[in-house]
């Protein structure tokens, strides 16, 4: 009874059933019996009382209906008794009492057990057989119905448990479900202890646990984890503990331990223990699944880290090697007396050194900017600035790289000054313009437009080059991404840094291809005034 009461408690708006037609004092919810493995003495008394009352009623009506009709009414009564969940024993007892009552009170001669007519003897025997068979069959059908209801309820509970565990996205979620369902299904407190990365049982239980354990119980939990066997209360191993510990078994060993502390002092029934072990198996499977997911994630992270390391190493090696080689070659040239005495050559050598130094400086700045973005420690220094000043400053810094490109700036009059970090936005736009200069042919036209739409400033940088491959558009702002087949040079950080600086202003940036040819970068910034 305790198991069924705990297992099928009222939860939410779902009314479930318990043993014996009792009423739960904690909730006041009326329930009906769904399972009765044994017939108690009180049910025999009830069966006898029903037969006694029916006998009195039939005795008062015997002159009107006849003693033969009474047998049919007795038979109907025996057929209906299983509906009261009396069980097969009381039903057989009622069938026997009804046969005796019919013989003693109704079959002539009355008030004796003697039957005068052979027809009445045969009828009495047939009545007794039919009553027993009918009562037993009806009782069996009723019992099977109860078992089916119980099985359906139990299956429903396991399904809900599996659904909740499937929705769990972490070990913490699994622990929460374990404690919640242990209380809901078994009216018990639960403690859950997982193992650590070294395959040892954690010294502290999970924070979702509903109670704590002392050092003695922790030793029991550790024994359960090591031997992968249950121990504690209601077991043959260390039964004096108030907690029953179960191992979370997996193919690779044990994932941890679950401790169950029931409020019922009685030993667990077979059905209760069976369902509880099924409950533990579900928790174990969910924990193992999450453990394997974590291993897969770590493996993926390690693979991506290695891939990123190789990409970064190859990119930096190339970017550092070219300017360093240029500087070393230029410096060694001064060792030649002919070159050293020819001042006309000096200018070209110094120009190469300057270009190489700028390239190194740009690389270092990009790496430092990316480090700032990754750390999340970017502090905006917002002040009042003009978009026109921003775009003109970018062009001024790129005047030595523009070459034969034509750059056109267009800013609408409605955009007034607003607050933004001039240095970060200058670097963001500069990286975009530099990308356009790098990947468009000479004599290409680059347009820089700025306008106001609602409460946002929209900056568009477009060109009339070849545009981007469609498959490359979603990856343009990824770190270290470079379009396959493009010329060597660059680290693939410029657009990623631009994206980070724009998003630091709560803005957005995207790239697209123009219908008439070429590519366009669109920056959207909130007008902070």
Coordinates of C-alpha atoms in Angstrom, one line a residue:
X1 CA 0.0 0.0 0.0
X2 CA 2.8 2.4 0.9
X3 CA 4.5 1.9 -2.4
X4 CA 1.3 2.5 -4.4
X5 CA 0.4 5.5 -2.3
X6 CA 3.8 7.0 -2.9
X7 CA 4.0 6.0 -6.5
X8 CA 0.6 7.3 -7.6
X9 CA 0.2 10.4 -5.5
X10 CA -1.8 13.2 -6.8
X11 CA 0.5 15.4 -8.9
X12 CA -0.7 18.6 -10.4
X13 CA -4.2 18.1 -11.9
X14 CA -3.8 14.4 -12.5
X15 CA -5.8 12.1 -10.2
X16 CA -4.3 8.7 -9.7
X17 CA -5.1 5.8 -7.5
X18 CA -3.9 4.1 -4.3
X19 CA -4.6 0.8 -2.5
X20 CA -7.7 0.1 -0.5
X21 CA -10.0 3.0 -1.4
X22 CA -8.4 5.1 1.3
X23 CA -8.3 8.9 1.5
X24 CA -4.9 10.6 1.6
X25 CA -4.8 12.8 4.7
X26 CA -2.0 15.0 3.3
X27 CA -4.0 16.1 0.2
X28 CA -7.6 15.2 1.1
X29 CA -7.9 13.6 -2.3
X30 CA -10.4 10.8 -2.6
X31 CA -9.0 7.7 -4.4
X32 CA -10.2 4.3 -5.4
X33 CA -8.4 1.0 -5.2
X34 CA -6.4 -0.2 -8.2
X35 CA -4.5 -3.1 -6.7
X36 CA -5.2 -5.6 -3.9
X37 CA -2.7 -8.4 -3.8
X38 CA -4.3 -10.1 -0.7
X39 CA -7.8 -10.2 0.9
X40 CA -8.0 -9.0 4.4
X41 CA -10.3 -10.4 7.1
X42 CA -12.4 -7.3 6.9
X43 CA -13.3 -8.1 3.3
X44 CA -14.7 -11.6 4.4
X45 CA -16.8 -9.8 7.0
X46 CA -18.0 -7.4 4.3
X47 CA -18.9 -10.3 1.9
X48 CA -20.8 -12.0 4.7
X49 CA -22.7 -8.8 5.6
X50 CA -23.7 -8.3 2.0
X51 CA -25.0 -11.8 1.7
X52 CA -26.9 -11.5 5.1
X53 CA -28.6 -8.2 4.0
X54 CA -29.5 -9.7 0.6
X55 CA -30.9 -12.7 2.3
X56 CA -33.2 -10.6 4.6
X57 CA -34.5 -8.7 1.6
X58 CA -35.1 -11.8 -0.4
X59 CA -36.8 -13.5 2.5
X60 CA -39.3 -10.7 2.8
X61 CA -40.0 -11.1 -0.9
X62 CA -40.0 -14.9 -1.1
X63 CA -43.8 -15.2 -1.3
X64 CA -43.9 -12.8 -4.2
X65 CA -41.0 -14.1 -6.4
X66 CA -40.6 -17.7 -5.3
X67 CA -37.6 -19.6 -4.0
X68 CA -36.3 -20.5 -7.5
X69 CA -36.1 -16.8 -8.6
X70 CA -34.2 -16.1 -5.4
X71 CA -31.3 -18.2 -6.7
X72 CA -31.1 -16.0 -9.8
X73 CA -31.0 -12.9 -7.6
X74 CA -28.3 -14.5 -5.4
X75 CA -26.3 -15.3 -8.5
X76 CA -26.6 -11.7 -9.7
X77 CA -25.3 -10.6 -6.3
X78 CA -22.3 -12.9 -6.5
X79 CA -21.5 -11.6 -10.0
X80 CA -21.5 -8.0 -8.8
X81 CA -19.4 -8.6 -5.6
X82 CA -16.0 -8.4 -7.5
X83 CA -16.9 -4.8 -8.4
X84 CA -16.3 -4.0 -4.7
X85 CA -12.7 -5.2 -5.0
X86 CA -13.2 -8.0 -2.4
X87 CA -10.9 -10.4 -4.1
X88 CA -11.4 -14.1 -5.0
X89 CA -11.4 -15.4 -1.4
X90 CA -14.3 -13.3 -0.2
X91 CA -16.2 -13.9 -3.4
X92 CA -15.9 -17.7 -2.9
X93 CA -16.9 -17.3 0.7
X94 CA -20.0 -15.3 -0.4
X95 CA -20.9 -17.9 -3.0
X96 CA -20.8 -20.6 -0.3
X97 CA -22.9 -18.5 2.2
X98 CA -25.4 -17.6 -0.5
X99 CA -25.8 -21.3 -1.3
X100 CA -26.3 -22.2 2.3
X101 CA -28.7 -19.3 2.9
X102 CA -30.8 -20.3 -0.1
X103 CA -31.0 -23.9 1.1
X104 CA -31.8 -23.1 4.7
X105 CA -34.2 -20.2 4.3
X106 CA -35.8 -20.7 0.9
X107 CA -35.7 -24.3 -0.4
X108 CA -38.4 -26.5 1.0
X109 CA -38.4 -27.7 3.7
X110 CA -37.4 -24.3 5.2
X111 CA -35.0 -23.8 8.1
X112 CA -33.3 -27.2 7.5
X113 CA -30.4 -28.2 5.3
X114 CA -32.5 -31.1 3.9
X115 CA -33.6 -30.8 0.3
X116 CA -36.8 -32.8 -0.5
X117 CA -36.8 -32.8 -4.3
X118 CA -34.1 -34.1 -6.6
X119 CA -34.7 -31.1 -8.9
X120 CA -33.9 -28.7 -6.0
X121 CA -30.7 -30.7 -5.2
X122 CA -29.5 -30.4 -8.8
X123 CA -30.4 -26.8 -8.9
X124 CA -28.5 -26.1 -5.6
X125 CA -25.4 -27.9 -6.9
X126 CA -25.6 -26.1 -10.2
X127 CA -26.2 -22.8 -8.5
X128 CA -23.1 -23.3 -6.3
X129 CA -20.9 -24.2 -9.3
X130 CA -22.2 -21.4 -11.4
X131 CA -21.8 -18.9 -8.6
X132 CA -18.2 -19.9 -7.9
X133 CA -17.2 -19.8 -11.6
X134 CA -19.0 -16.5 -12.3
X135 CA -17.6 -14.9 -9.2
X136 CA -14.1 -16.1 -9.9
X137 CA -14.1 -15.1 -13.5
X138 CA -15.5 -11.7 -12.7
X139 CA -13.0 -11.2 -9.9
X140 CA -10.2 -12.2 -12.3
X141 CA -11.3 -9.8 -14.9
X142 CA -11.5 -7.0 -12.3
X143 CA -8.0 -7.9 -10.9
X144 CA -6.5 -7.9 -14.5
X145 CA -8.2 -4.5 -15.0
X146 CA -6.5 -3.2 -11.9
X147 CA -3.1 -4.5 -12.9
X148 CA -3.5 -2.9 -16.4
X149 CA -4.4 0.4 -14.8
X150 CA -1.4 0.1 -12.5
X151 CA 0.9 -0.8 -15.4
X152 CA -0.4 2.1 -17.5
X153 CA 0.2 4.6 -14.7
X154 CA 3.6 3.2 -14.1
X155 CA 4.5 3.4 -17.8
X156 CA 3.2 6.9 -17.9
X157 CA 5.4 7.9 -15.0
X158 CA 8.5 6.3 -16.6
X159 CA 7.6 8.0 -19.9
X160 CA 7.4 11.4 -18.2
X161 CA 10.7 10.7 -16.4
X162 CA 12.4 9.8 -19.7
X163 CA 11.0 12.9 -21.3
X164 CA 12.3 15.1 -18.6
X165 CA 15.7 13.4 -18.7
X166 CA 15.9 13.7 -22.5
X167 CA 15.2 17.4 -22.2
X168 CA 18.0 17.8 -19.6
X169 CA 21.0 19.5 -21.2
X170 CA 23.5 19.1 -18.4
X171 CA 24.5 17.1 -15.4
X172 CA 22.9 19.8 -13.3
X173 CA 19.5 19.3 -15.0
X174 CA 19.8 15.6 -14.5
X175 CA 20.4 16.0 -10.8
X176 CA 17.4 18.4 -10.5
X177 CA 15.1 15.8 -12.2
X178 CA 16.4 13.0 -10.0
X179 CA 15.6 14.8 -6.8
X180 CA 12.3 16.1 -8.0
X181 CA 11.1 12.8 -9.3
X182 CA 12.3 10.9 -6.2
X183 CA 10.1 13.1 -4.1
X184 CA 7.2 12.9 -6.6
X185 CA 7.2 9.1 -7.2
X186 CA 8.4 7.7 -3.8
X187 CA 7.8 10.6 -1.4
X188 CA 11.5 10.3 -0.6
X189 CA 14.5 12.7 -0.2
X190 CA 17.4 12.1 -2.6
X191 CA 21.1 12.9 -2.7
X192 CA 23.2 12.5 -5.8
X193 CA 27.0 12.4 -6.0
X194 CA 28.8 12.2 -9.3
X195 CA 32.4 11.3 -10.0
X196 CA 35.0 13.8 -10.9
X197 CA 37.4 13.9 -13.9
X198 CA 39.8 11.5 -12.1
X199 CA 37.0 8.9 -11.8
X200 CA 36.7 9.4 -8.1
X201 CA 33.6 10.1 -6.1
X202 CA 33.2 13.8 -5.3
X203 CA 33.6 14.6 -1.6
X204 CA 30.6 16.9 -1.8
X205 CA 27.1 15.9 -3.1
X206 CA 25.5 17.8 -6.0
X207 CA 23.9 21.1 -4.9
X208 CA 20.4 19.8 -6.1
X209 CA 20.4 17.2 -3.3
X210 CA 17.6 17.5 -0.8
X211 CA 19.7 16.5 2.2
X212 CA 23.3 16.0 3.4
X213 CA 25.2 13.0 4.7
X214 CA 27.7 12.5 7.5
X215 CA 31.2 10.9 7.1
X216 CA 29.9 7.4 7.9
X217 CA 27.3 7.6 5.2
X218 CA 29.9 9.0 2.8
X219 CA 32.0 6.0 3.4
X220 CA 29.0 3.8 2.5
X221 CA 28.4 5.9 -0.7
X222 CA 32.1 5.5 -1.6
X223 CA 31.9 1.7 -1.1
X224 CA 28.8 1.6 -3.3
X225 CA 30.6 3.6 -6.0
X226 CA 33.7 1.3 -5.9
X227 CA 31.9 -2.0 -5.8
X228 CA 28.9 -1.0 -8.0
X229 CA 26.5 -2.6 -5.6
X230 CA 23.7 -1.1 -3.5
X231 CA 24.1 -0.8 0.2
X232 CA 22.5 0.8 3.3
X233 CA 19.0 0.7 4.5
X234 CA 16.9 -2.4 3.6
X235 CA 20.0 -4.2 2.2
X236 CA 22.3 -6.9 3.6
X237 CA 25.3 -4.5 3.4
X238 CA 25.5 -1.9 6.2
X239 CA 21.7 -1.9 6.8
X240 CA 21.9 0.4 9.9
X241 CA 22.3 3.5 7.7
X242 CA 19.0 5.5 7.2
X243 CA 19.8 5.8 3.5
X244 CA 19.8 3.3 0.7
X245 CA 22.6 4.0 -1.8
X246 CA 22.4 2.9 -5.4
X247 CA 25.3 3.0 -8.0
X248 CA 24.8 4.8 -11.2
X249 CA 26.0 2.0 -13.5
X250 CA 27.4 2.6 -17.0
X251 CA 29.3 0.5 -19.5
X252 CA 32.5 2.1 -18.3
X253 CA 31.9 1.6 -14.6
X254 CA 30.1 3.8 -12.2
X255 CA 29.0 7.4 -12.9
X256 CA 28.2 8.2 -9.2
X257 CA 25.8 7.3 -6.4
X258 CA 22.2 8.1 -5.6
X259 CA 21.0 8.0 -2.0
X260 CA 17.2 7.5 -1.3
X261 CA 15.8 8.2 2.2
X262 CA 12.2 7.2 2.4
X263 CA 9.8 8.4 5.1
X264 CA 8.2 5.0 5.4
X265 CA 9.9 2.8 8.0
X266 CA 8.7 -0.4 6.4
X267 CA 10.9 -2.4 4.1
X268 CA 10.5 -1.8 0.4
X269 CA 8.1 -4.2 -1.4
X270 CA 9.1 -6.1 -4.5
X271 CA 7.1 -3.8 -6.7
X272 CA 8.6 -0.7 -5.0
X273 CA 12.1 -2.0 -5.3
X274 CA 11.6 -3.0 -8.9
X275 CA 10.3 0.4 -9.9
X276 CA 13.0 2.2 -7.9
X277 CA 15.7 0.2 -9.7
X278 CA 14.2 1.1 -13.0
X279 CA 14.2 4.7 -11.9
X280 CA 17.9 4.5 -11.1
X281 CA 18.7 2.9 -14.5
X282 CA 17.0 5.8 -16.2
X283 CA 19.1 8.3 -14.3
X284 CA 22.3 6.3 -15.0
X285 CA 21.6 6.2 -18.7
X286 CA 21.0 10.0 -18.8
X287 CA 24.2 10.7 -16.8
X288 CA 26.2 8.4 -19.1
X289 CA 24.7 10.2 -22.2
X290 CA 25.7 13.6 -20.8
X291 CA 29.2 12.3 -19.9
X292 CA 29.7 11.1 -23.5
X293 CA 28.4 14.4 -24.8
X294 CA 31.0 16.2 -22.7
X295 CA 33.7 14.0 -24.0
X296 CA 32.6 14.7 -27.6
X297 CA 32.5 18.4 -26.9
X298 CA 36.0 18.4 -25.4
X299 CA 37.3 16.4 -28.3
X300 CA 35.7 18.8 -30.7
X301 CA 37.1 21.8 -28.8
X302 CA 40.6 20.2 -28.8
X303 CA 40.3 19.5 -32.6
X304 CA 39.2 23.1 -33.3
X305 CA 41.9 24.5 -31.0
X306 CA 44.6 22.5 -32.9
X307 CA 43.1 23.6 -36.2
X308 CA 43.1 27.2 -35.0
X309 CA 46.6 26.9 -33.7
X310 CA 47.9 25.6 -37.1
X311 CA 46.0 28.3 -39.0
X312 CA 47.3 31.0 -36.7
X313 CA 50.9 29.6 -36.8
X314 CA 50.9 29.4 -40.6
X315 CA 49.4 32.9 -41.0
X316 CA 51.7 34.5 -38.6
X317 CA 54.7 32.7 -40.0
X318 CA 54.0 34.1 -43.4
X319 CA 53.0 37.5 -42.2
X320 CA 56.1 37.8 -40.0
X321 CA 58.5 36.3 -42.5
X322 CA 57.9 38.6 -45.4
X323 CA 58.5 42.0 -43.6
X324 CA 61.3 40.6 -41.5
X325 CA 63.1 39.3 -44.6
X326 CA 62.6 42.7 -46.2
X327 CA 64.0 44.6 -43.2
X328 CA 67.0 42.2 -42.9
X329 CA 67.7 42.5 -46.6
X330 CA 67.5 46.2 -46.5
X331 CA 69.8 46.5 -43.5
X332 CA 72.4 44.1 -45.1
X333 CA 72.3 46.3 -48.2
X334 CA 73.9 49.1 -46.2
X335 CA 77.0 46.9 -45.7
X336 CA 77.7 47.3 -49.4
X337 CA 79.9 50.4 -49.9
X338 CA 78.5 51.1 -53.3
X339 CA 74.9 51.2 -52.0
X340 CA 75.9 53.0 -48.9
X341 CA 77.6 55.8 -50.9
X342 CA 74.6 56.0 -53.3
X343 CA 72.1 58.3 -51.6
X344 CA 69.5 57.8 -54.4
X345 CA 69.2 54.1 -53.5
X346 CA 68.8 55.0 -49.8
X347 CA 65.3 56.4 -50.4
X348 CA 64.1 53.1 -52.0
X349 CA 65.6 51.0 -49.2
X350 CA 64.1 53.2 -46.5
X351 CA 60.7 53.1 -48.2
X352 CA 60.8 49.3 -48.2
X353 CA 61.8 49.3 -44.5
X354 CA 58.9 51.6 -43.8
X355 CA 56.4 49.4 -45.7
X356 CA 57.7 46.3 -43.9
X357 CA 57.5 48.1 -40.5
X358 CA 54.0 49.2 -41.2
X359 CA 53.0 45.7 -42.1
X360 CA 54.5 44.4 -38.8
X361 CA 52.8 47.1 -36.8
X362 CA 49.5 46.3 -38.5
X363 CA 49.9 42.6 -37.6
X364 CA 50.7 43.4 -34.0
X365 CA 47.8 45.8 -33.7
X366 CA 45.4 43.2 -35.1
X367 CA 46.6 40.6 -32.7
X368 CA 46.3 43.1 -29.8
X369 CA 42.8 44.1 -30.9
X370 CA 41.7 40.5 -31.2
X371 CA 43.1 39.8 -27.7
X372 CA 41.0 42.7 -26.4
X373 CA 37.9 41.3 -28.0
X374 CA 38.5 37.8 -26.8
X375 CA 39.1 39.0 -23.2
X376 CA 35.9 41.1 -23.2
X377 CA 37.6 44.0 -21.6
X378 CA 36.9 46.6 -24.2
X379 CA 35.9 49.9 -22.6
X380 CA 34.3 52.4 -25.0
X381 CA 35.5 56.0 -24.8
X382 CA 32.4 57.6 -26.3
X383 CA 32.4 61.3 -27.2
X384 CA 30.7 63.6 -29.6
X385 CA 32.0 63.0 -33.2
X386 CA 31.0 63.5 -36.8
X387 CA 30.7 60.7 -39.3
X388 CA 32.3 62.9 -41.9
X389 CA 35.3 63.4 -39.8
X390 CA 35.5 59.6 -39.2
X391 CA 35.4 58.7 -42.9
X392 CA 37.9 61.4 -43.9
X393 CA 40.3 60.3 -41.2
X394 CA 40.2 56.8 -42.5
X395 CA 41.0 58.0 -46.1
X396 CA 43.9 60.1 -44.7
X397 CA 45.4 57.1 -43.0
X398 CA 45.1 55.0 -46.1
X399 CA 46.4 57.6 -48.6
X400 CA 49.6 55.6 -49.2
X401 CA 47.6 52.4 -49.9
X402 CA 44.8 53.8 -52.1
X403 CA 46.9 53.8 -55.3
X404 CA 44.8 54.1 -58.4
X405 CA 41.5 53.4 -56.6
X406 CA 38.8 56.0 -56.6
X407 CA 37.1 56.6 -53.2
X408 CA 33.9 58.6 -53.0
X409 CA 32.4 59.8 -49.7
X410 CA 28.8 60.7 -49.4
X411 CA 27.2 61.8 -46.1
X412 CA 23.6 63.1 -45.9
X413 CA 22.9 66.3 -44.1
X414 CA 20.5 64.9 -41.5
X415 CA 23.2 63.1 -39.7
X416 CA 24.5 65.3 -36.9
X417 CA 27.1 64.4 -34.4
X418 CA 26.5 61.6 -31.9
X419 CA 28.5 59.7 -29.4
X420 CA 30.8 56.8 -30.3
X421 CA 34.4 55.7 -29.8
X422 CA 36.3 57.4 -32.6
X423 CA 39.4 55.1 -32.3
X424 CA 37.5 51.8 -32.5
X425 CA 35.1 52.9 -35.2
X426 CA 38.0 54.3 -37.2
X427 CA 39.8 51.0 -37.0
X428 CA 36.6 49.1 -38.0
X429 CA 36.0 51.2 -41.1
X430 CA 39.7 51.2 -41.9
X431 CA 39.8 47.4 -41.9
X432 CA 36.8 47.3 -44.3
X433 CA 38.3 49.8 -46.7
X434 CA 41.6 48.0 -46.6
X435 CA 39.8 44.8 -47.5
X436 CA 38.2 46.5 -50.5
X437 CA 41.5 47.9 -51.6
X438 CA 43.2 44.5 -51.3
X439 CA 40.6 42.5 -53.2
X440 CA 39.5 44.8 -56.0
X441 CA 41.6 45.6 -59.1
X442 CA 43.3 48.9 -59.8
X443 CA 41.1 51.8 -60.9
X444 CA 38.1 50.3 -59.0
X445 CA 35.6 52.6 -57.4
X446 CA 34.9 52.4 -53.7
X447 CA 31.9 54.3 -52.2
X448 CA 31.5 55.3 -48.6
X449 CA 27.9 56.4 -47.9
X450 CA 26.4 57.4 -44.5
X451 CA 22.8 58.2 -43.9
X452 CA 20.2 58.1 -41.0
X453 CA 17.4 55.7 -40.9
X454 CA 15.1 56.1 -37.9
X455 CA 17.3 56.2 -34.9
X456 CA 20.3 54.5 -36.5
X457 CA 23.3 55.6 -38.6
X458 CA 23.9 53.4 -41.6
X459 CA 27.4 53.3 -43.1
X460 CA 27.8 51.5 -46.4
X461 CA 31.1 50.7 -48.0
X462 CA 30.6 49.3 -51.6
X463 CA 32.8 48.6 -54.6
X464 CA 32.5 47.6 -58.2
X465 CA 34.8 44.6 -58.0
X466 CA 33.9 40.9 -58.4
X467 CA 32.1 40.4 -55.1
X468 CA 32.3 37.4 -52.9
X469 CA 31.4 33.7 -53.5
X470 CA 28.0 33.1 -52.1
X471 CA 29.3 30.3 -49.9
X472 CA 31.9 32.6 -48.3
X473 CA 29.4 35.3 -47.2
X474 CA 28.5 33.6 -43.9
X475 CA 32.1 33.1 -43.0
X476 CA 33.6 36.5 -43.8
X477 CA 33.7 37.7 -40.2
X478 CA 35.1 34.5 -38.8
X479 CA 38.6 34.7 -37.2
X480 CA 41.4 33.7 -39.6
X481 CA 39.0 33.1 -42.5
X482 CA 40.3 33.8 -45.9
X483 CA 38.5 33.2 -49.2
X484 CA 40.0 30.1 -50.9
X485 CA 41.9 31.0 -54.1
X486 CA 42.7 34.6 -53.1
X487 CA 46.3 35.9 -53.1
X488 CA 48.4 35.2 -50.1
X489 CA 48.9 37.8 -47.4
X490 CA 46.9 38.9 -44.4
X491 CA 45.8 37.0 -41.3
X492 CA 42.1 37.0 -41.8
X493 CA 41.5 39.1 -38.7
X494 CA 40.6 42.5 -40.1
X495 CA 36.8 41.9 -40.7
X496 CA 36.5 39.9 -37.5
X497 CA 38.0 42.8 -35.5
X498 CA 35.7 45.2 -37.4
X499 CA 32.7 43.1 -36.4
X500 CA 33.8 43.1 -32.7
X501 CA 34.2 46.8 -32.5
X502 CA 30.9 47.5 -34.2
X503 CA 29.1 45.1 -31.9
X504 CA 30.8 46.7 -28.9
X505 CA 28.7 49.8 -29.9
X506 CA 25.5 47.6 -29.9
X507 CA 25.6 47.8 -33.7
X508 CA 25.6 45.3 -36.4
X509 CA 27.6 44.6 -39.6
X510 CA 26.9 42.4 -42.6
X511 CA 28.3 41.8 -46.1
X512 CA 26.4 41.2 -49.3
X513 CA 26.9 41.1 -53.1
X514 CA 25.4 43.8 -55.2
X515 CA 23.1 42.9 -58.2
X516 CA 25.1 45.1 -60.5
X517 CA 28.4 43.5 -59.4
X518 CA 30.7 44.2 -56.5
X519 CA 30.4 43.8 -52.7
X520 CA 28.9 46.0 -50.0
X521 CA 29.5 46.1 -46.2
X522 CA 26.7 47.7 -44.2
X523 CA 27.3 49.0 -40.6
X524 CA 24.4 50.0 -38.4
X525 CA 25.1 52.1 -35.3
X526 CA 22.6 53.4 -32.8
X527 CA 22.5 57.2 -32.6
X528 CA 23.6 57.8 -29.0
X529 CA 22.7 61.4 -28.3

